[in-house]
XYZ file of C-alpha atoms in Angstrom:
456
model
C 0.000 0.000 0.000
C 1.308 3.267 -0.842
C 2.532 6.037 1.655
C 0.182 8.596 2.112
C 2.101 10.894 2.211
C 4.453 10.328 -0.743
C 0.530 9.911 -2.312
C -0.163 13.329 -1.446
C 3.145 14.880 -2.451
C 2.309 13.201 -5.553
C -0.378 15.979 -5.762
C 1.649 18.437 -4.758
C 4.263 18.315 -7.027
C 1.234 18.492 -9.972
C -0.195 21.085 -8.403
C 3.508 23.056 -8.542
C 3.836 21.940 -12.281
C 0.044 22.692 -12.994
C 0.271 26.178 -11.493
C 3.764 27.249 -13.703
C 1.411 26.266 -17.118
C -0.752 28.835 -19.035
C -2.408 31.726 -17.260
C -1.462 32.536 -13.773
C -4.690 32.715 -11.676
C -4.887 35.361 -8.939
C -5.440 34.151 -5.526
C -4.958 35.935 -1.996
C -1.535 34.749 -1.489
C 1.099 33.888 -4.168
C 2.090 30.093 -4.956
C 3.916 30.596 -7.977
C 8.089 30.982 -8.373
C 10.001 29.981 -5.538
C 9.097 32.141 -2.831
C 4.829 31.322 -2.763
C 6.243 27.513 -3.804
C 8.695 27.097 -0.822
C 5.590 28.691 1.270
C 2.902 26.137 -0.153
C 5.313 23.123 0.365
C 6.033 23.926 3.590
C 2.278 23.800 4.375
C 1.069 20.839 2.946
C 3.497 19.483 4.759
C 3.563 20.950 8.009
C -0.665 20.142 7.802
C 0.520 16.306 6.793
C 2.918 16.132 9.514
C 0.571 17.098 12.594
C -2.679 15.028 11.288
C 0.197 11.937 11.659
C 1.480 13.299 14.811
C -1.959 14.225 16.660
C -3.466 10.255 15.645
C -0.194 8.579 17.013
C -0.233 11.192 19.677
C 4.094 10.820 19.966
C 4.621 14.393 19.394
C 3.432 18.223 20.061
C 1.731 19.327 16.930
C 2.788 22.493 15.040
C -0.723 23.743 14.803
C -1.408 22.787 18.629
C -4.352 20.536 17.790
C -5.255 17.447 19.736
C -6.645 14.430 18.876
C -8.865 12.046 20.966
C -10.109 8.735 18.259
C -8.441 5.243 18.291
C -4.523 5.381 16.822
C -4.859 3.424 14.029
C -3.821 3.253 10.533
C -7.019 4.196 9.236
C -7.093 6.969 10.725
C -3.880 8.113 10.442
C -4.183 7.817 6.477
C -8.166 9.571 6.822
C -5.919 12.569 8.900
C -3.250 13.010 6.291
C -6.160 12.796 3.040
C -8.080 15.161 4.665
C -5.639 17.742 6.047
C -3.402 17.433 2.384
C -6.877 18.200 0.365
C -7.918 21.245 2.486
C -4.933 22.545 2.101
C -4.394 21.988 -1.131
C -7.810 23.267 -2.050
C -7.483 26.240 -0.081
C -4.176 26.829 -2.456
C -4.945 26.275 -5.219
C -8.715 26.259 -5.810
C -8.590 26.411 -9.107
C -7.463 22.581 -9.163
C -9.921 21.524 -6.497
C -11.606 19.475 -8.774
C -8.254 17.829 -8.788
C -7.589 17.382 -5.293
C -10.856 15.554 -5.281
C -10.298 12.919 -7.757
C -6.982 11.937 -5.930
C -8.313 11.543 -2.991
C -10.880 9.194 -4.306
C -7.830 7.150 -6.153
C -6.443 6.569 -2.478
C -6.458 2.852 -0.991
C -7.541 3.742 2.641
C -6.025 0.449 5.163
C -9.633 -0.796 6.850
C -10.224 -0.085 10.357
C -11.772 1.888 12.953
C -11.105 5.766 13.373
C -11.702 6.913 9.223
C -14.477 9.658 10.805
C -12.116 10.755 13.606
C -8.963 10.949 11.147
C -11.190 12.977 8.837
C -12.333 15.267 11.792
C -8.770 15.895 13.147
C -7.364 16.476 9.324
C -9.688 19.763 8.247
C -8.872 20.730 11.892
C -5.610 20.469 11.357
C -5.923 22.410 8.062
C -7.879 25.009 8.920
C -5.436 25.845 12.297
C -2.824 26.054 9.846
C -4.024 28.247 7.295
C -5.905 30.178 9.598
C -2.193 30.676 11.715
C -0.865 31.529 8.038
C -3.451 33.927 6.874
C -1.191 37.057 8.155
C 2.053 35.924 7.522
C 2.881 38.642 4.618
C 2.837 36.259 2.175
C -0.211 38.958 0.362
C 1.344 41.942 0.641
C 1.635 43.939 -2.171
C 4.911 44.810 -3.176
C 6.744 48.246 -3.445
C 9.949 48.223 -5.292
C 11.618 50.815 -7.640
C 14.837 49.421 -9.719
C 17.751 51.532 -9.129
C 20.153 53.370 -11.891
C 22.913 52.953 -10.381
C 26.104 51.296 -11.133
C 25.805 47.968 -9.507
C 22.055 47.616 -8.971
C 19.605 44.865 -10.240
C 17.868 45.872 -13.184
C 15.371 44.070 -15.421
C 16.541 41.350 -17.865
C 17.273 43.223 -21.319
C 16.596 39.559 -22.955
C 13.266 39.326 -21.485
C 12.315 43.013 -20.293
C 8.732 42.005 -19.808
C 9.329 40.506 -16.525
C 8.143 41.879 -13.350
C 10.350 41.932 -10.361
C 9.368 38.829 -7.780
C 8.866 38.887 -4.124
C 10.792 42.351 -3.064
C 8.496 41.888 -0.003
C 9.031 38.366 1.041
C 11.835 38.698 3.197
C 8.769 40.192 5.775
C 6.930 37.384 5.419
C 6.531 35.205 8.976
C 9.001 32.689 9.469
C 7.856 29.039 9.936
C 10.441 28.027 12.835
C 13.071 30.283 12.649
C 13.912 33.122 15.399
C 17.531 34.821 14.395
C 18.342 37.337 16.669
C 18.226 40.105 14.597
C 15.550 38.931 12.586
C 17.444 37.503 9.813
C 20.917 35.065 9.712
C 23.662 36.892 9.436
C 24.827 37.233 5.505
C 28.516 39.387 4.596
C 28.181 41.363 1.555
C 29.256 40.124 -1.794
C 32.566 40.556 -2.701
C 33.514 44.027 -3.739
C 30.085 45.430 -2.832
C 31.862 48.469 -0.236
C 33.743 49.821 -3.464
C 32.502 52.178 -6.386
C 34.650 49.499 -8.917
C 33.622 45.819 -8.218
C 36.391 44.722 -10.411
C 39.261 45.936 -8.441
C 38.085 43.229 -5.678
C 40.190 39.969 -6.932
C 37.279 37.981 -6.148
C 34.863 39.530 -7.834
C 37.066 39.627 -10.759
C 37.802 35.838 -10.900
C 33.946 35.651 -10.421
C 33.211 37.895 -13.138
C 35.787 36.513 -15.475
C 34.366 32.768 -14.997
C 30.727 33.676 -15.506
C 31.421 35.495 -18.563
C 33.165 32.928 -20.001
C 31.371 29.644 -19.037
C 28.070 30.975 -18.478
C 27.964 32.903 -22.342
C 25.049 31.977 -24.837
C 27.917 30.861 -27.052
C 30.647 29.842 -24.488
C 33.767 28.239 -25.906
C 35.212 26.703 -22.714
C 31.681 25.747 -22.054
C 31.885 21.406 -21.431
C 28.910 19.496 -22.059
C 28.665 18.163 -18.469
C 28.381 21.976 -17.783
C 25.425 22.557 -20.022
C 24.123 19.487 -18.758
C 24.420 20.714 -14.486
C 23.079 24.136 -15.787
C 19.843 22.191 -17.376
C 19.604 19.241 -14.576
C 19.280 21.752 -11.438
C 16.860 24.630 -13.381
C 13.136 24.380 -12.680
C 13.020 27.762 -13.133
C 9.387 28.021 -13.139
C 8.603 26.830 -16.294
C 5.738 24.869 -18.004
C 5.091 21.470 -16.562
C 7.936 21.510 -14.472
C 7.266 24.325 -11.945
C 10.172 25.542 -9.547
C 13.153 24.440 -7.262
C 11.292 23.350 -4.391
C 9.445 20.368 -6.908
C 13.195 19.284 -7.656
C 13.931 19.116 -4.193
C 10.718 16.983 -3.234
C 11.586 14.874 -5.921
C 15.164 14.134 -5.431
C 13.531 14.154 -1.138
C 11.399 11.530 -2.634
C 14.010 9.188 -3.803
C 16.165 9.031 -0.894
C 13.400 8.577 1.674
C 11.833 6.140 -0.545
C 15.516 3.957 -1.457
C 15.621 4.208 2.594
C 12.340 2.476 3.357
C 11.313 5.468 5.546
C 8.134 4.270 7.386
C 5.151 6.526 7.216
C 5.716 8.914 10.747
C 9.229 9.651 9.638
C 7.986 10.334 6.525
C 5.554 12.736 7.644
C 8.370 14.469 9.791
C 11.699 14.386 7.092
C 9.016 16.057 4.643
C 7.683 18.989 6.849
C 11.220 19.538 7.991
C 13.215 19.460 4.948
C 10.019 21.949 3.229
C 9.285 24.366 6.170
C 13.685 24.625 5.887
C 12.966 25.463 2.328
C 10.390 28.160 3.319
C 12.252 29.669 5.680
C 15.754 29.600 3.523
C 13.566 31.306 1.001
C 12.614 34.027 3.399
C 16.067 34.830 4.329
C 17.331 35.028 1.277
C 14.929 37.090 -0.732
C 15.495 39.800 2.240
C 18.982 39.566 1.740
C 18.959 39.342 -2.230
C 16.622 42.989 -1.972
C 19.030 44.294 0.815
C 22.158 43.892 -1.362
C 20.655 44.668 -4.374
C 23.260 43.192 -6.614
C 22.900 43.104 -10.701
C 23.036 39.122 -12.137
C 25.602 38.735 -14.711
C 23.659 39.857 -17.739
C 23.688 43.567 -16.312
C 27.275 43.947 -14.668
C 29.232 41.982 -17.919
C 27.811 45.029 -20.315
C 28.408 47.681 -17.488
C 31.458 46.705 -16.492
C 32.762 49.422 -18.477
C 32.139 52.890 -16.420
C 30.752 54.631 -19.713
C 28.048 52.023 -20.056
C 24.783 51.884 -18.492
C 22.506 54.503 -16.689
C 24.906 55.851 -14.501
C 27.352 55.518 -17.325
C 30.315 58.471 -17.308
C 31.851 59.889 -20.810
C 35.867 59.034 -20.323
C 36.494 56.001 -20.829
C 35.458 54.085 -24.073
C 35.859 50.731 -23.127
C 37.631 48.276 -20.707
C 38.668 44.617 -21.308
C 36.360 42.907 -18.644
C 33.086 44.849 -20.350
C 31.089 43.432 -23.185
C 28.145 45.292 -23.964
C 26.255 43.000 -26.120
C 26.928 39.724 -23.682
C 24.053 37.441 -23.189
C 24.002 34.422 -20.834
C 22.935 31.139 -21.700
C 19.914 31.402 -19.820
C 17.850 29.754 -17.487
C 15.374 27.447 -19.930
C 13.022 28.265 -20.983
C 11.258 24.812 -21.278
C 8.443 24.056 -23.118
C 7.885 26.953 -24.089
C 8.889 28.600 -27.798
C 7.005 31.922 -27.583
C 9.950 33.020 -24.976
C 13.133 33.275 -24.491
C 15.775 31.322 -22.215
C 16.129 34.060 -19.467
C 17.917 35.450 -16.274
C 15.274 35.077 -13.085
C 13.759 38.412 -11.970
C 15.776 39.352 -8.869
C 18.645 40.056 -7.556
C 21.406 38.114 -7.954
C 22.602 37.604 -4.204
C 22.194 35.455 -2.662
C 21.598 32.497 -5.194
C 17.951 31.293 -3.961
C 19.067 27.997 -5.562
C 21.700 27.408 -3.593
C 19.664 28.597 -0.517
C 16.791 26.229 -1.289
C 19.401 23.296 -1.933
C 21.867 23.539 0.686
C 18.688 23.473 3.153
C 16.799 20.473 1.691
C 20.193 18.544 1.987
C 21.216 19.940 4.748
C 17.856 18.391 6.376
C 18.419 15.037 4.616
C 21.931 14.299 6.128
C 21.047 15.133 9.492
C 17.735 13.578 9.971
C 18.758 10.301 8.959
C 21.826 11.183 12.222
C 24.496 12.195 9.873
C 26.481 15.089 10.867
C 25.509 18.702 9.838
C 27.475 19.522 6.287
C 30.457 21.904 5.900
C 31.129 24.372 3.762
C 34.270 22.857 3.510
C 32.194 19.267 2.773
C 30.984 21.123 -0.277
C 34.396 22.485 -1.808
C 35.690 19.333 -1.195
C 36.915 17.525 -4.326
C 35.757 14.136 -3.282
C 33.455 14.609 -0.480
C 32.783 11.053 1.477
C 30.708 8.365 -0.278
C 27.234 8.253 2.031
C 26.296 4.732 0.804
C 22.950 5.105 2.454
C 22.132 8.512 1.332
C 23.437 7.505 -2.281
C 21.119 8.062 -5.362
C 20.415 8.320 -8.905
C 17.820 11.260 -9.836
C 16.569 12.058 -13.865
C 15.356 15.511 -13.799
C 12.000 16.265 -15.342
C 14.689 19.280 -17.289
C 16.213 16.284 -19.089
C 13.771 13.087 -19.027
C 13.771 12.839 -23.127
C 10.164 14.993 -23.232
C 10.909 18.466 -22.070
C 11.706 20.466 -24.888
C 14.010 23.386 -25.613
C 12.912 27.322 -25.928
C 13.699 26.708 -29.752
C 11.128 23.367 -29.906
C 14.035 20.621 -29.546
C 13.771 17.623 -27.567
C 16.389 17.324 -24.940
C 18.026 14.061 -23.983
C 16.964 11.982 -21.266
C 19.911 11.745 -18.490
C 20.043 9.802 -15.648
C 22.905 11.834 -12.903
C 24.279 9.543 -10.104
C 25.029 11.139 -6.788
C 26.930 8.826 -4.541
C 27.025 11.792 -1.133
C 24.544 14.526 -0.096
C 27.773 17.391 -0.711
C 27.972 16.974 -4.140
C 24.545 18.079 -5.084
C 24.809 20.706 -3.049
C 27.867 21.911 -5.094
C 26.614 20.863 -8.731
C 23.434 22.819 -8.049
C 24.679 26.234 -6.914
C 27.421 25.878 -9.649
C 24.695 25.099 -12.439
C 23.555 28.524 -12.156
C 26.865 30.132 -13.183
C 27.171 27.690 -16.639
C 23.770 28.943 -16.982
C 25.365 32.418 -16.921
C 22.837 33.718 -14.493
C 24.658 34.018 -11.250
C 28.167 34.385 -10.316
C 29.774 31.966 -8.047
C 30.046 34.004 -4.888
C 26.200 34.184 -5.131
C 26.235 30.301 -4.520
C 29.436 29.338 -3.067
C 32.480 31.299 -1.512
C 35.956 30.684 -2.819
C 37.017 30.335 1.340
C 35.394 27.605 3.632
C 35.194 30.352 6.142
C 33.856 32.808 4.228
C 29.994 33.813 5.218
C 29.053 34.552 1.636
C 26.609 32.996 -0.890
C 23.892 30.872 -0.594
C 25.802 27.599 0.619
C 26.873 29.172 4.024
C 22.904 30.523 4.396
C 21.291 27.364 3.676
C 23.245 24.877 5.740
C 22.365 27.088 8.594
């Protein structure tokens, strides 16, 4: 019989995919790109994990609801349907319809306590998006793109764009209580002078990104193009955002573990409501620093180009004004073009979102925390139990290119939970979309990028 709550995540992830294809519907709060995806993960989840929790009666619930029916498997599985659908519905109501044929496709185990599951799922549901309802996650934002030298602007390959989620580093935390209100993130390399390039690590940055992550990149491998395509998900048709990869991948390590249905429950709200919150933190920082992406500071790198551009100097070697990126794909999709996301460039949400879902991984299952220093490592430690093979729904021989063309199927082996980490915050730079300080730091000790973020 299957899990119910791999079942439901089942739903989820369609729901992610369904939501990123055709017209986007307005609702109350956002579930769309990574930000209102991390959110909506987290509380599917969350709502999964107490309905388990409140029948087995082992463990506080998140939502501080009770339960008082018999603890059995019934109505454990009758909890998790019911609090997954409300949820669900209440997110996406346009695909209610949906949500109700799945639940109908689930095999329920017989037993007593169906009726009492049922009753302590909505409850469960409707605590948690009731405790939700004021979280931010609505607010209308208020952002102006800045002029000056250094500043995120919009994408001149696809200028249509809107600027995402300048708000949503106010939005509630799940769990999390820095402080100061937000973890601790250093500046980006070079950001406290008026020339980036004079900061060697910037410049290395700069220099690699222009030439890797180019539309027509000459040092370019093919197992670059391929990491740049694997990790994407950059809310595209049918394959939604970075939090679905992560569920996915989530999936197939709790799944080659023979993780019984309460751990389940708990590795899946964890490893989401770390997603969440990662996302929170670094969309405040990525509108606090304010940093251009590649596509914007390669063409301005030259002080006489740009908005704030100054007559004097006609050119410089490390400027190209006519530059364009490889893109983030565009996938199946042909009436757009591959594309750099619309935000700032640091930190790399990617590499936010990923170092935390790992992160999760490794130490639920009692492993130590990761390093940074785990993740530069050349040949991190083979984690024989954590080992797995993934095919990304970017590559899976049916997703198509921005130009119509079917790409490959490939099936990526990852033998240690480090590795990922690393492949995915570098994909972004053969991608051209992000330089590598906005992922990883050249230093283990550094505190930049969105490694050191997510692992905490």
């Amino acid at each position: 019989m299957i899990d119910p709550i791999v079942y439901w995540n089942d739903a989820l992830l369609e729901a992610n995919a369904r939501d990123h294809t055709g017209v986007e519907v307005k609702k109350p709060f956002p579930t769309r790109g990574p930000t209102g995806s991390s959110r909506a993960f987290a509380m599917v989840h969350l709502a999964m994990r107490d309905a388990v929790v409140a029948v087995r009666g082992t463990k506080p619930t998140y939502t501080g609801v009770g339960y008082s029916g018999p603890s059995t498997d019934a109505a454990r599985d009758a909890a998790v349907a019911a609090a997954a659908q409300c949820t669900l519905s209440s997110l996406w109501p346009e695909h209610e319809d949906y949500f109700t044929a799945h639940a109908a496709g689930h095999v329920m185990p017989g037993g007593a306590g169906m009726d009492d599951g049922h009753r302590v799922g909505v409850e469960v549901a409707t605590a948690l998006l009731a405790g939700r309802g004021g979280d931010g996650a609505g607010d209308q934002p208020h952002y102006a793109s800045s002029s000056a030298y250094g500043r995120h602007r919009v994408d001149p390959v696809d200028h249509t764009q809107p600027f995402l989620g300048p708000q949503w580093g106010n939005v509630a935390h799940f769990v999390l209580q820095p402080p100061h209100g937000h973890i601790p993130l250093d500046p980006p390399p070079g950001y406290a002078l008026s020339d980036y390039l004079a900061d060697a690590h910037y410049k290395a940055d700069h220099d690699e990104v222009r030439d890797l992550g180019a539309l027509h990149s000459s040092t370019r491998t093919p197992d670059h193009t391929v990491m740049g395509h694997y990790w994407a998900y950059d809310g595209v048709n049918n394959l939604g955002t970075p939090p679905r990869l992560y569920n996915q991948i989530l999936r197939t390590i709790a799944t080659n573990r023979g993780t019984d249905v309460e751990d389940m429950a708990e590795l899946f709200a964890l490893a989401n409501v770390a997603m969440a919150d990662a996302g929170i933190e670094a969309w405040y920082w990525k509108y606090y620093y304010n940093l251009w992406r590649p596509v914007i500071g390669i063409r301005e790198a030259s002080p006489n180009d740009g908005p704030s551009g100054v007559a004097g100097v006609n050119s410089t070697p490390d400027c190209d004004p006519f530059w364009l990126p490889l893109g983030a794909p565009n996938s199946n999709q042909t009436t757009k073009p591959d594309f750099t996301p619309p935000f700032p460039a640091y930190p790399s949400g990617h590499a936010t979102f990923g170092a935390a879902v790992f992160q999760t991984i490794r130490m639920f299952y009692g492993g130590s925390p990761i390093t940074v220093a785990d993740v530069l490592a050349s040949n991190p430690p083979a984690e024989t139990a954590n080992a797995f093979d993934f095919v990304s729904d970017e590559l899976n021989g049916a997703t198509t290119s921005s130009s119509g063309h079917l790409r490959p199927r490939h099936l990526r082996r990852f033998t240690d939970l480090a590795t990922p980490i690393k492949e995915n915050a570098l994909s972004r730079v053969y991608l051209g979309v992000h330089w590598r300080f906005d992922g990883l730091p050249r230093n283990a000790t550094d505190n930049i990028g969105g490694v050191p973020l997510g692992l905490k």
